[in-house]
Coordinates of C-alpha atoms in Angstrom, one line a residue:
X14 CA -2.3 -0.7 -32.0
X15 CA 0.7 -3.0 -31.2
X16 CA 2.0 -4.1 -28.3
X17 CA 4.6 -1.1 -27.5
X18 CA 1.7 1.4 -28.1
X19 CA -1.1 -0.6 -26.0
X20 CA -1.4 1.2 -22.8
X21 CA -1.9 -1.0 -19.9
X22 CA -4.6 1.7 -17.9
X23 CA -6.7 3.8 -20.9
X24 CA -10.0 4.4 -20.7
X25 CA -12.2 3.9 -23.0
X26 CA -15.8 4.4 -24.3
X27 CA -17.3 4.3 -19.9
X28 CA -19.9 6.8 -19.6
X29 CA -21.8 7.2 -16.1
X30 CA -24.3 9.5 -14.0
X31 CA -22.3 11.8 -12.2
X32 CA -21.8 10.7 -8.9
X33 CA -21.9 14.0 -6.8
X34 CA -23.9 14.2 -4.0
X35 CA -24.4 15.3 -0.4
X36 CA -21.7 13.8 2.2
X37 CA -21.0 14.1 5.9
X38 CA -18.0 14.8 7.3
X39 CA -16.9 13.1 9.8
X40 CA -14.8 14.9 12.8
X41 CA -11.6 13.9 13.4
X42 CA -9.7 15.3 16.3
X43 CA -5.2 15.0 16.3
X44 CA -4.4 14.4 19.7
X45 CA -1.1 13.9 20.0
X46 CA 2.4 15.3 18.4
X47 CA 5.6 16.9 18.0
X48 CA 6.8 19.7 16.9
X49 CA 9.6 19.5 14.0
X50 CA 11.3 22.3 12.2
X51 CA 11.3 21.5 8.8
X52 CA 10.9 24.7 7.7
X53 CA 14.5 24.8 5.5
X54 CA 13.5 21.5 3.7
X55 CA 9.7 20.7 3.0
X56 CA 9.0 23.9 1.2
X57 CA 5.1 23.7 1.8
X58 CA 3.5 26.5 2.6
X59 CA 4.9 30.4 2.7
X60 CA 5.6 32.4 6.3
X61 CA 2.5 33.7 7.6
X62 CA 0.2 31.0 5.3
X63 CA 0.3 27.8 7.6
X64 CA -2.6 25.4 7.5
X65 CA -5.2 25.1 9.9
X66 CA -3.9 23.9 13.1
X67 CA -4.6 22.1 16.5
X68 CA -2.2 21.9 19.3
X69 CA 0.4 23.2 16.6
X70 CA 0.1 20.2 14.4
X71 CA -1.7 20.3 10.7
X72 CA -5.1 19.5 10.6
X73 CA -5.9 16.6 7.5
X74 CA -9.4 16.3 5.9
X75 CA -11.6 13.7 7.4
X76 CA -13.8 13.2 4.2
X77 CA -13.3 13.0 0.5
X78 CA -15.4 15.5 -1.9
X79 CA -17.8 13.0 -2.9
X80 CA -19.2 9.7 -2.3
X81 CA -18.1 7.0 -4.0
X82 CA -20.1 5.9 -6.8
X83 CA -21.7 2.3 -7.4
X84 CA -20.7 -0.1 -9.4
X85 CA -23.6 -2.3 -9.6
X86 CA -24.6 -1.2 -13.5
X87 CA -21.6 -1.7 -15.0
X88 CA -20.4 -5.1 -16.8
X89 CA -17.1 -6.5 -15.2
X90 CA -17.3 -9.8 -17.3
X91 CA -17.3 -7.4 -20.5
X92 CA -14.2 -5.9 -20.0
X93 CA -12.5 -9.6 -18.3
X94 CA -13.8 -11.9 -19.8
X95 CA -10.9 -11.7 -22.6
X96 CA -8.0 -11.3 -19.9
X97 CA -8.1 -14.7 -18.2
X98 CA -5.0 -16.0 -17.8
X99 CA -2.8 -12.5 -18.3
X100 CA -0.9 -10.1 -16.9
X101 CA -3.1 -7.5 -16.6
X102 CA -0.7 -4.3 -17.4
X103 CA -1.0 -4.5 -20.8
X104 CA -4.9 -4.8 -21.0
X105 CA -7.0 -1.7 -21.1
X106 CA -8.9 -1.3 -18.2
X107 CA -12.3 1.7 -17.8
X108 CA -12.1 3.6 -14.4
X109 CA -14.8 2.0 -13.2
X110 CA -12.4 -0.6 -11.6
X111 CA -10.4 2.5 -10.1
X112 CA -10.4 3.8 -7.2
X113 CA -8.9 8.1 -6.7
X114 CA -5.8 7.4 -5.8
X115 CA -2.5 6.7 -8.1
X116 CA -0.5 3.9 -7.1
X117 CA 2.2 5.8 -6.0
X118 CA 0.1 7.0 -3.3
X119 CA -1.0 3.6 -2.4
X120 CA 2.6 2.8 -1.7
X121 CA 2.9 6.2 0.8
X122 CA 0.0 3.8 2.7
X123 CA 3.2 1.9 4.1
X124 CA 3.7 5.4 6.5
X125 CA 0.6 5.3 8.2
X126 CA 1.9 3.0 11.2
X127 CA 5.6 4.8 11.0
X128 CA 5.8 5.2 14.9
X129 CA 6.4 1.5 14.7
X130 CA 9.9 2.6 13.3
X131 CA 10.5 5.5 15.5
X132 CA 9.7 2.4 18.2
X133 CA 12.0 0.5 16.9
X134 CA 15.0 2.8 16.7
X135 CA 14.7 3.2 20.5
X136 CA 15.4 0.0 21.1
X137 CA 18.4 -1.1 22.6
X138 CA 17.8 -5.1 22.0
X139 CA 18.6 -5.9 18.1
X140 CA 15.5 -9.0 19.0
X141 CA 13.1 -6.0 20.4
X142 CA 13.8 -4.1 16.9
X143 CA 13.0 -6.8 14.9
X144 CA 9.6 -6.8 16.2
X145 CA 8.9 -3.8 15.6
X146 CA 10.1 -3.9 12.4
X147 CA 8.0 -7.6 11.4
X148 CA 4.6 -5.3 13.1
X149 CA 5.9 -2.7 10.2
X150 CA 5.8 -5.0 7.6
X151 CA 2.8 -6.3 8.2
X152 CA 0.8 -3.0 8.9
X153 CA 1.7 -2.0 5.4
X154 CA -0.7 -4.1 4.0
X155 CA -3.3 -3.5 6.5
X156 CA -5.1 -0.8 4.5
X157 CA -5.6 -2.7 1.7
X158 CA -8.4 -4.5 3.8
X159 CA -12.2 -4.5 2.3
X160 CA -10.2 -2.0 -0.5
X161 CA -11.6 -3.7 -3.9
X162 CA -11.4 -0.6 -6.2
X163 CA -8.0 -0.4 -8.2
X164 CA -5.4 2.5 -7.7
X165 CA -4.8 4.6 -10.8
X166 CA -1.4 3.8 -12.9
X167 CA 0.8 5.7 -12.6
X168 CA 2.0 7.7 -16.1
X169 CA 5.8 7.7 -16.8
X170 CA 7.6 10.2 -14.4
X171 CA 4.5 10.8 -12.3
X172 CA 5.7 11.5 -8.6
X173 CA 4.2 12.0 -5.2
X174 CA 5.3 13.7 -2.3
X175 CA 4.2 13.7 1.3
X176 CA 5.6 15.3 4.4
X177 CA 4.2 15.1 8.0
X178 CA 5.6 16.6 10.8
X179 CA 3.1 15.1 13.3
X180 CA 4.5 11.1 12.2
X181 CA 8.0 12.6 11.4
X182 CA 8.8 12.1 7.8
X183 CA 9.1 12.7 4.5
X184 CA 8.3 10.8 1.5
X185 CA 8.8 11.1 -2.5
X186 CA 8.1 8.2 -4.8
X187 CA 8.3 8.1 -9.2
X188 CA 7.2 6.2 -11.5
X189 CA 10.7 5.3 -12.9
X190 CA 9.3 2.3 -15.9
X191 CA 6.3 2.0 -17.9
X192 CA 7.1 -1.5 -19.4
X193 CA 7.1 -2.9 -17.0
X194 CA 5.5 -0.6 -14.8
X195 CA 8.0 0.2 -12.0
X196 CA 7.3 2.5 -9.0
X197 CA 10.4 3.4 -6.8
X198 CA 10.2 5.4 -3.4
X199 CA 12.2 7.0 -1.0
X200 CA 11.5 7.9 2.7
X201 CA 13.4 9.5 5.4
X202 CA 13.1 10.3 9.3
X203 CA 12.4 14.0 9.9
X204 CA 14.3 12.4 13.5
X205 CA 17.3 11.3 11.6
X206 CA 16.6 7.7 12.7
X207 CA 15.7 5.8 9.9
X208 CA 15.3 5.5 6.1
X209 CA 13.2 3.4 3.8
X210 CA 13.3 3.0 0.3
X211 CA 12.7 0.7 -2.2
X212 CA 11.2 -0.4 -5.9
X213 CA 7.7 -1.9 -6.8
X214 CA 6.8 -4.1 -9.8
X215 CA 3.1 -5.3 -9.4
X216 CA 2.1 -8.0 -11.7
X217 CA -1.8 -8.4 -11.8
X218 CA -3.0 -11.2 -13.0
X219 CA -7.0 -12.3 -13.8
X220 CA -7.9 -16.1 -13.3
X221 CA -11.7 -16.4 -14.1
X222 CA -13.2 -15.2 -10.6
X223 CA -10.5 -13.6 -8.8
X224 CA -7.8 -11.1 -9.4
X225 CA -4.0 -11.7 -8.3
X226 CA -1.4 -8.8 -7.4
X227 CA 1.9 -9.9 -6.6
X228 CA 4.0 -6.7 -5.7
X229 CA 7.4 -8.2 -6.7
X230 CA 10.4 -5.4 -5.5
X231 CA 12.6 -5.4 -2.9
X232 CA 11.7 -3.2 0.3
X233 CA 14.8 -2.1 2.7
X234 CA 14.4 0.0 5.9
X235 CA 17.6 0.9 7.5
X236 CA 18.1 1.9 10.8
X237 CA 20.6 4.4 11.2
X238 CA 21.3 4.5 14.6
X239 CA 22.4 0.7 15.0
X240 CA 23.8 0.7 11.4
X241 CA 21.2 -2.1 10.4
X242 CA 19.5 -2.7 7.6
X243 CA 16.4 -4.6 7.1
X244 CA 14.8 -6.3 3.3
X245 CA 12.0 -8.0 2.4
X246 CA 9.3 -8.3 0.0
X247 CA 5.5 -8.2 0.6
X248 CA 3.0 -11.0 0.1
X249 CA 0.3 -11.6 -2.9
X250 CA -2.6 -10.0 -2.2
X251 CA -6.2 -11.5 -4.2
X252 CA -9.4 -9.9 -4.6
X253 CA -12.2 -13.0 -4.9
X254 CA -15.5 -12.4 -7.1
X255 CA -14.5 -10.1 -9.5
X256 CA -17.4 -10.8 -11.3
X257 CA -20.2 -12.0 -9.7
X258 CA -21.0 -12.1 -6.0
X259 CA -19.8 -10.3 -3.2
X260 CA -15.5 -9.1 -3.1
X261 CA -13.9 -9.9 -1.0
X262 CA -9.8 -9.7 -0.3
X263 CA -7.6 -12.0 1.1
X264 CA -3.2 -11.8 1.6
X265 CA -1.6 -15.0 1.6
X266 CA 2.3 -16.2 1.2
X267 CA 5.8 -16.0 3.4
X268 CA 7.3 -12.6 4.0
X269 CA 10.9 -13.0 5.3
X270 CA 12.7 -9.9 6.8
X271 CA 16.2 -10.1 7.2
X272 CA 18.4 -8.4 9.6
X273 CA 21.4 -7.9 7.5
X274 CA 24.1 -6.8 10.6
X275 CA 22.8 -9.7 13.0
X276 CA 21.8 -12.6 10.9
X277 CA 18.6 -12.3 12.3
X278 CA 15.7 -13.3 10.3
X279 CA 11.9 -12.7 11.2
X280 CA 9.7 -15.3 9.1
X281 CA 5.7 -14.8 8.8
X282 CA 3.4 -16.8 7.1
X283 CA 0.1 -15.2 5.6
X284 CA -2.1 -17.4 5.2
X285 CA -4.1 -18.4 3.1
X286 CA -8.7 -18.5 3.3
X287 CA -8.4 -22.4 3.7
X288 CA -11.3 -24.7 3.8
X289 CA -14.3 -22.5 5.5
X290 CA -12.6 -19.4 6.1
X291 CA -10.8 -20.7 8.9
X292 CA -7.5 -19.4 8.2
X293 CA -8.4 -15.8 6.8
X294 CA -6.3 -13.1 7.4
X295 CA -3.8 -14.8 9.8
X296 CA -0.7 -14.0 10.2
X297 CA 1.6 -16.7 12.3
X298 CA 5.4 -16.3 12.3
X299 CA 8.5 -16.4 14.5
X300 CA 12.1 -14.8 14.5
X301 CA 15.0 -16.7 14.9
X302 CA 19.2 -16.2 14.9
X303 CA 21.8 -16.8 12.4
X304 CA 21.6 -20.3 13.9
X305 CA 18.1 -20.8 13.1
X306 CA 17.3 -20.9 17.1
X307 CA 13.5 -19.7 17.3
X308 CA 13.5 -16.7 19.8
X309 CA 9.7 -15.1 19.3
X310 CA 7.0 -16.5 17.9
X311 CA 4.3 -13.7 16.0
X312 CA 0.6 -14.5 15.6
X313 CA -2.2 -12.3 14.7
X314 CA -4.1 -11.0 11.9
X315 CA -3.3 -8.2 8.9
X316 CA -6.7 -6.6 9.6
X317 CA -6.8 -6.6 13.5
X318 CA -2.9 -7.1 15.5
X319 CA -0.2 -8.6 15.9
X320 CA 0.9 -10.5 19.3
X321 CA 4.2 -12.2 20.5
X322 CA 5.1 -14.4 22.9
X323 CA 8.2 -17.0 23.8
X324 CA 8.2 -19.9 21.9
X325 CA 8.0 -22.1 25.2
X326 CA 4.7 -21.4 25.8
X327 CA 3.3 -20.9 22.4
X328 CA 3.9 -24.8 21.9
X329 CA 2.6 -25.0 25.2
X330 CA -0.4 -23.1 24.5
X331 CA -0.8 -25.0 20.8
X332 CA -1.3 -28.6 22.4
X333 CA -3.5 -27.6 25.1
X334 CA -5.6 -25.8 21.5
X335 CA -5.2 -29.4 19.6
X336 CA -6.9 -31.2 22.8
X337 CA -10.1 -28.8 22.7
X338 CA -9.9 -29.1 18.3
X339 CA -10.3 -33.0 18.3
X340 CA -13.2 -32.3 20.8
X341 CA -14.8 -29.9 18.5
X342 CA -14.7 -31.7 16.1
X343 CA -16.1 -34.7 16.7
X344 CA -19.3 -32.7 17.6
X345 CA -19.4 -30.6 14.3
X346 CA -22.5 -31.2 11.9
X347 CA -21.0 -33.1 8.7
X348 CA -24.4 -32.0 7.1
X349 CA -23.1 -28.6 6.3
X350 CA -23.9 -27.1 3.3
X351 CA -21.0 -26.6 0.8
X352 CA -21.0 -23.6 -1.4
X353 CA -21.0 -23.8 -5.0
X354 CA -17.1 -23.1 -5.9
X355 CA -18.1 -22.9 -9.6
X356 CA -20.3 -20.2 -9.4
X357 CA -18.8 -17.8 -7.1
X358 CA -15.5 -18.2 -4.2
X359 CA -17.8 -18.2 -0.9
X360 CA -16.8 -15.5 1.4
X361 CA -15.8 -16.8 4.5
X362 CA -18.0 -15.8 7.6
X363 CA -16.7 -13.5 10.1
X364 CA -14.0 -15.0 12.5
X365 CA -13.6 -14.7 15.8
X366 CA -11.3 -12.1 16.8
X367 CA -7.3 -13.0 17.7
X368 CA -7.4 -15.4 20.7
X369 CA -4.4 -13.8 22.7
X370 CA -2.3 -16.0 24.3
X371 CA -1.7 -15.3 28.0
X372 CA 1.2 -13.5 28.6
X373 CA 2.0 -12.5 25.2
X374 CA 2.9 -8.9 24.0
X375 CA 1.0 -6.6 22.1
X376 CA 3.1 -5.1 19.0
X377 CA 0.6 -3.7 16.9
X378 CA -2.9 -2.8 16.4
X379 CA -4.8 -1.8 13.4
X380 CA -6.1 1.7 13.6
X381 CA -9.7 2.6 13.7
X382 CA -11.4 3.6 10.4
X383 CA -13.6 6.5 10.5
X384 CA -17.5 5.6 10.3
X385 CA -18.0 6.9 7.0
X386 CA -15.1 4.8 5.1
X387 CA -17.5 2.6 3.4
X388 CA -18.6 5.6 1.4
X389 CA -15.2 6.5 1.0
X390 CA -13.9 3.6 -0.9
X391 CA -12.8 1.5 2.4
X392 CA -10.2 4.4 3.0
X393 CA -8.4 4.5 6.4
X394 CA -7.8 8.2 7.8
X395 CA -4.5 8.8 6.9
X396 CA -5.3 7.4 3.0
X397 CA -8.3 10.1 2.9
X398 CA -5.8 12.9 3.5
X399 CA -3.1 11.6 0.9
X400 CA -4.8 13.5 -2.2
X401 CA -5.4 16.5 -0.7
X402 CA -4.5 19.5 -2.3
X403 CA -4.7 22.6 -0.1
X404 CA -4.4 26.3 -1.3
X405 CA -1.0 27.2 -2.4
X406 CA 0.1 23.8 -2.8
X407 CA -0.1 23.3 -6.5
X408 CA 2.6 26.7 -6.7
X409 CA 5.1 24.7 -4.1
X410 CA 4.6 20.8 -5.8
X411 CA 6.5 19.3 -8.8
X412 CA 4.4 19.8 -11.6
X413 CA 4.2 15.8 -12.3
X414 CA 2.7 15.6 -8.4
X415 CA -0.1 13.5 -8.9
X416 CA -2.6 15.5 -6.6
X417 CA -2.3 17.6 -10.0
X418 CA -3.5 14.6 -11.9
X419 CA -6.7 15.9 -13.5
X420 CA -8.5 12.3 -14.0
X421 CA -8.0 11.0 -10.1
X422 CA -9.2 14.6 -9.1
X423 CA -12.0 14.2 -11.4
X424 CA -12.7 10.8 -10.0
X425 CA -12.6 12.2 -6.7
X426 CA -15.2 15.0 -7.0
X427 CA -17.3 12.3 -8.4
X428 CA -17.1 13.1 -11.9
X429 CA -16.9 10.3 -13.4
X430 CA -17.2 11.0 -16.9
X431 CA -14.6 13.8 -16.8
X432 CA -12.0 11.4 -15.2
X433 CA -12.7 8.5 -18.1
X434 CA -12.5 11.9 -20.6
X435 CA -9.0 12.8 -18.9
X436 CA -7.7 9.6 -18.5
X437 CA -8.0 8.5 -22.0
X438 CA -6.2 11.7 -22.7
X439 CA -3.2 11.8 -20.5
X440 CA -2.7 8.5 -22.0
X441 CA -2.8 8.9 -25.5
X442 CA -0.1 12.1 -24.4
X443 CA 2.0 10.0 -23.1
X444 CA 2.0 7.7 -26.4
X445 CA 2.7 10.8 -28.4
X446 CA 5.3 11.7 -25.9
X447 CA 6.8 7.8 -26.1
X448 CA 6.5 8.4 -30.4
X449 CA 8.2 11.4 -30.2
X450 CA 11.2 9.9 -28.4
X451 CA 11.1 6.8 -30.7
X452 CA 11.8 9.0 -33.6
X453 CA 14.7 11.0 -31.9
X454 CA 15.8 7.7 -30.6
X455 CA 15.4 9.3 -27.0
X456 CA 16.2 7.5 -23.8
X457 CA 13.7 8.5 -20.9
X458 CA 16.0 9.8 -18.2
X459 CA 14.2 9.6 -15.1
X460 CA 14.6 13.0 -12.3
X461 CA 14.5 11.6 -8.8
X462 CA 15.8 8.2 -8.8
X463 CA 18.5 5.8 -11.0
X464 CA 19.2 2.1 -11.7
X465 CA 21.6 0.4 -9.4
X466 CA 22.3 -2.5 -7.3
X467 CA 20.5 -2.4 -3.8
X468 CA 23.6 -1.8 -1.2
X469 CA 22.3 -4.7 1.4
X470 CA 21.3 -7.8 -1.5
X471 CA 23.1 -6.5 -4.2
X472 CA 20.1 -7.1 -6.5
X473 CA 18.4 -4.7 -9.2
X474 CA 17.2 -1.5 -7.4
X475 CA 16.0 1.8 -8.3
X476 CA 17.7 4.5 -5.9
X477 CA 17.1 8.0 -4.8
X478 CA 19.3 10.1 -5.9
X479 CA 18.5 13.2 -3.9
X480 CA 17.6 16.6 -4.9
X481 CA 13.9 16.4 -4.9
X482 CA 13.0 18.4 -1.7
X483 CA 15.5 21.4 -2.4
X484 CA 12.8 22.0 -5.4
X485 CA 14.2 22.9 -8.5
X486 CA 11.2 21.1 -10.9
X487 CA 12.7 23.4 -14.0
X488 CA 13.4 20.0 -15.5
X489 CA 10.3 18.4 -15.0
X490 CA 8.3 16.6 -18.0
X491 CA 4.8 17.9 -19.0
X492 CA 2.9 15.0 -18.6
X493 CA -0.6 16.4 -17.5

């Protein structure tokens, strides 16, 4: 197989015990809303045939089907060992890495703290906006914590769609590229306050004991309201001890969000494990004018909160910290053991929680996970209800809707043998499918987004070109 016909997610030759098994469900209660007529746009669900509710908002499922399965008997290094050093779309990876959800969905993750946007369209202060809008940014990533299984690629044309009334929006997302792999998405305020869109290119990349993902792709959120317009890009996110020894997940880089009306640029800095753990999963940062004056300073963590506070009494607060540090430190024990780097990366003991400054404000906090996410792949609520397929919705989806996707749903059941069968066959599809075109000389013409020039950075950008949730899918490709 060459190079154009190698297909960067097949499966092949994984067999496994089926996974199935007894799971609790853990209750969930929604206790809060509001009520939005959507009734002319989303198309879900007939008159008469609503969901179950509570308080008039939809109920979500609390649990998946099945537990997930282990991955202690299978051989990583088998499958690795020959990708060190590569990008690690074009290798051939079993499902065993997965976890059941398509990447597209994992990119819908970004909604789960959306009142942070509604928030921030209420603000009258373009610097109380921009806070809202850094806690955004960073909250997108915040899923991804403990989350060591790999979402499903995408195929070419795959989409995903999600509507919730009780977060007010919408949300449709296609996989627009397969070399390189290219995910685009579109979102939009069922309020009429905001909309956010943009185009992901991940590049994996394996380096002996750890596992890169840098998602390259510009993000944009505009707020409508103030007629501002926000971009930036997220940071590189690692998974430690691929191999051997226990994962472990760290984000580390600078995320700058620029506030293209203002000037205004918010600048954080995820940082990196460091030398005993001591930095992991901080976030420190601070916004600042056109003139580069500092006007908020943003600590926290990506896994816990974020807090604020003026920049006066940060550095206030920073040398009284340095004064206790030197203290400490001349007490520590220099006999400390030091783990053996070559073998495995040590995973860094728990840290203390965020030491909140006094006087600083509260922006964001993570949201609780429900007790049985461990057996659910580390999922948060909101990502256990993203596959979800509920009677009559497979009649009111696009037919490339990847709830439909036989191998994730598979996978998710705890089948694990039919979702490596139907994984290596929507693949090897999709190659007949890329053949075929070859020898018609073909273009793939994508449905729901085109190639343009982003209207704030005038860079490369997939956009939306509308249409999608009026819900003519006579057009759409077979691809399952």
């Amino acid at each position: 197989m060459n190079g154009d016909e190698e297909f960067f997610d097949a499966v092949t030759g994984f067999d496994s015990d089926n996974s199935s098994g007894d799971f609790s469900e853990a209750n969930q209660r929604v206790t809060r809303g509001v009520h939005v007529d959507t009734s002319q746009s989303n198309g879900i669900g007939k008159a008469g045939e609503r969901p179950p509710q509570e308080n008039g908002i939809q109920k979500h499922r609390t649990c998946l089907p099945a537990p997930m399965f282990t991955r202690s008997d299978f051989s990583v290094w088998s499958v690795l060992k020959r990708c060190i050093g590569l990008e690690l779309s074009k290798i051939t990876m079993p499902v065993a890495f997965n976890e059941p959800l398509s990447f597209l969905q994992r990119i819908t993750e970004y909604m789960e703290h959306v009142h942070l946007v509604h928030r921030a369209s209420r603000q009258p202060q373009a610097l109380d906006r921009m806070q809202c809008v850094a806690a955004f940014a960073v909250s997108a990533v915040a899923s991804q914590w403990e989350r060591t299984g790999k979402p499903f690629n995408p195929l070419l044309g795959e989409t995903y769609e999600l509507i919730r009334e009780d977060l007010g929006f919408r949300f449709i997302s296609e996989q627009v590229s397969h070399h390189p792999p290219i995910s685009a998405f579109y979102s939009e305020s069922l309020y009429h306050d905001f909309l956010f869109h943009g185009s992901i290119y991940p590049k994996l990349k394996f380096w002996g004991k750890s596992v890169e993902a840098e998602p390259r792709g510009t993000i944009t959120l505009e707020l409508l309201q103030h007629n501002e317009a926000y971009t930036w890009t997220n940071p590189t996110c690692c998974v430690h001890n691929v191999i051997i020894g226990k994962l472990w997940i760290e984000q580390y880089g600078t995320v700058e969000i620029l506030n293209h009306r203002t000037g205004d640029k918010c600048v954080l800095h995820f940082k990196p494990c460091g030398l005993f753990g001591k930095e992991l999963h901080k976030v420190e940062g601070h916004i600042q004018d056109k003139n580069k004056r500092k006007l908020f300073v943003i600590y926290g963590k990506w896994t816990e909160g974020l807090w604020g506070i003026d920049p006066a009494a940060y550095e206030s607060f920073r040398k009284q910290g340095r004064r206790g540090d030197a203290l400490r430190k001349a007490q520590q024990d220099d006999g400390a053991e030091k783990a053996d780097s070559d073998v495995v990366d040590a995973v860094p003991e728990v840290q203390e929680t965020v030491q909140v400054i006094p006087g600083s404000k509260l922006l964001w906090r993570v949201n609780t996970r429900p007790p049985n996410s461990a057996q659910m792949y580390n999922f948060t609520s909101f990502t256990v209800s993203l596959n979800e397929l509920r009677t009559g919705m497979e009649k009111i989806l696009a037919p490339t809707d990847c709830r439909l996707r036989p191998d994730i749903r598979g996978m998710e059941n705890g089948n694990m043998d039919l979702a490596s069968q139907e994984k290596e066959r929507l693949e090897e599809k999709q190659r007949e499918a890329r053949r075929a075109r070859a020898q018609a000389e073909a273009e793939w013409q994508t449905r729901w987004f085109r190639q343009g020039r982003n209207p704030h950075t005038g860079t490369p950008d997939w956009l939306y070109a509308g249409g999608y949730f009026e819900r003519d899918f006579s057009g759409c490709p077979d691809i399952y």
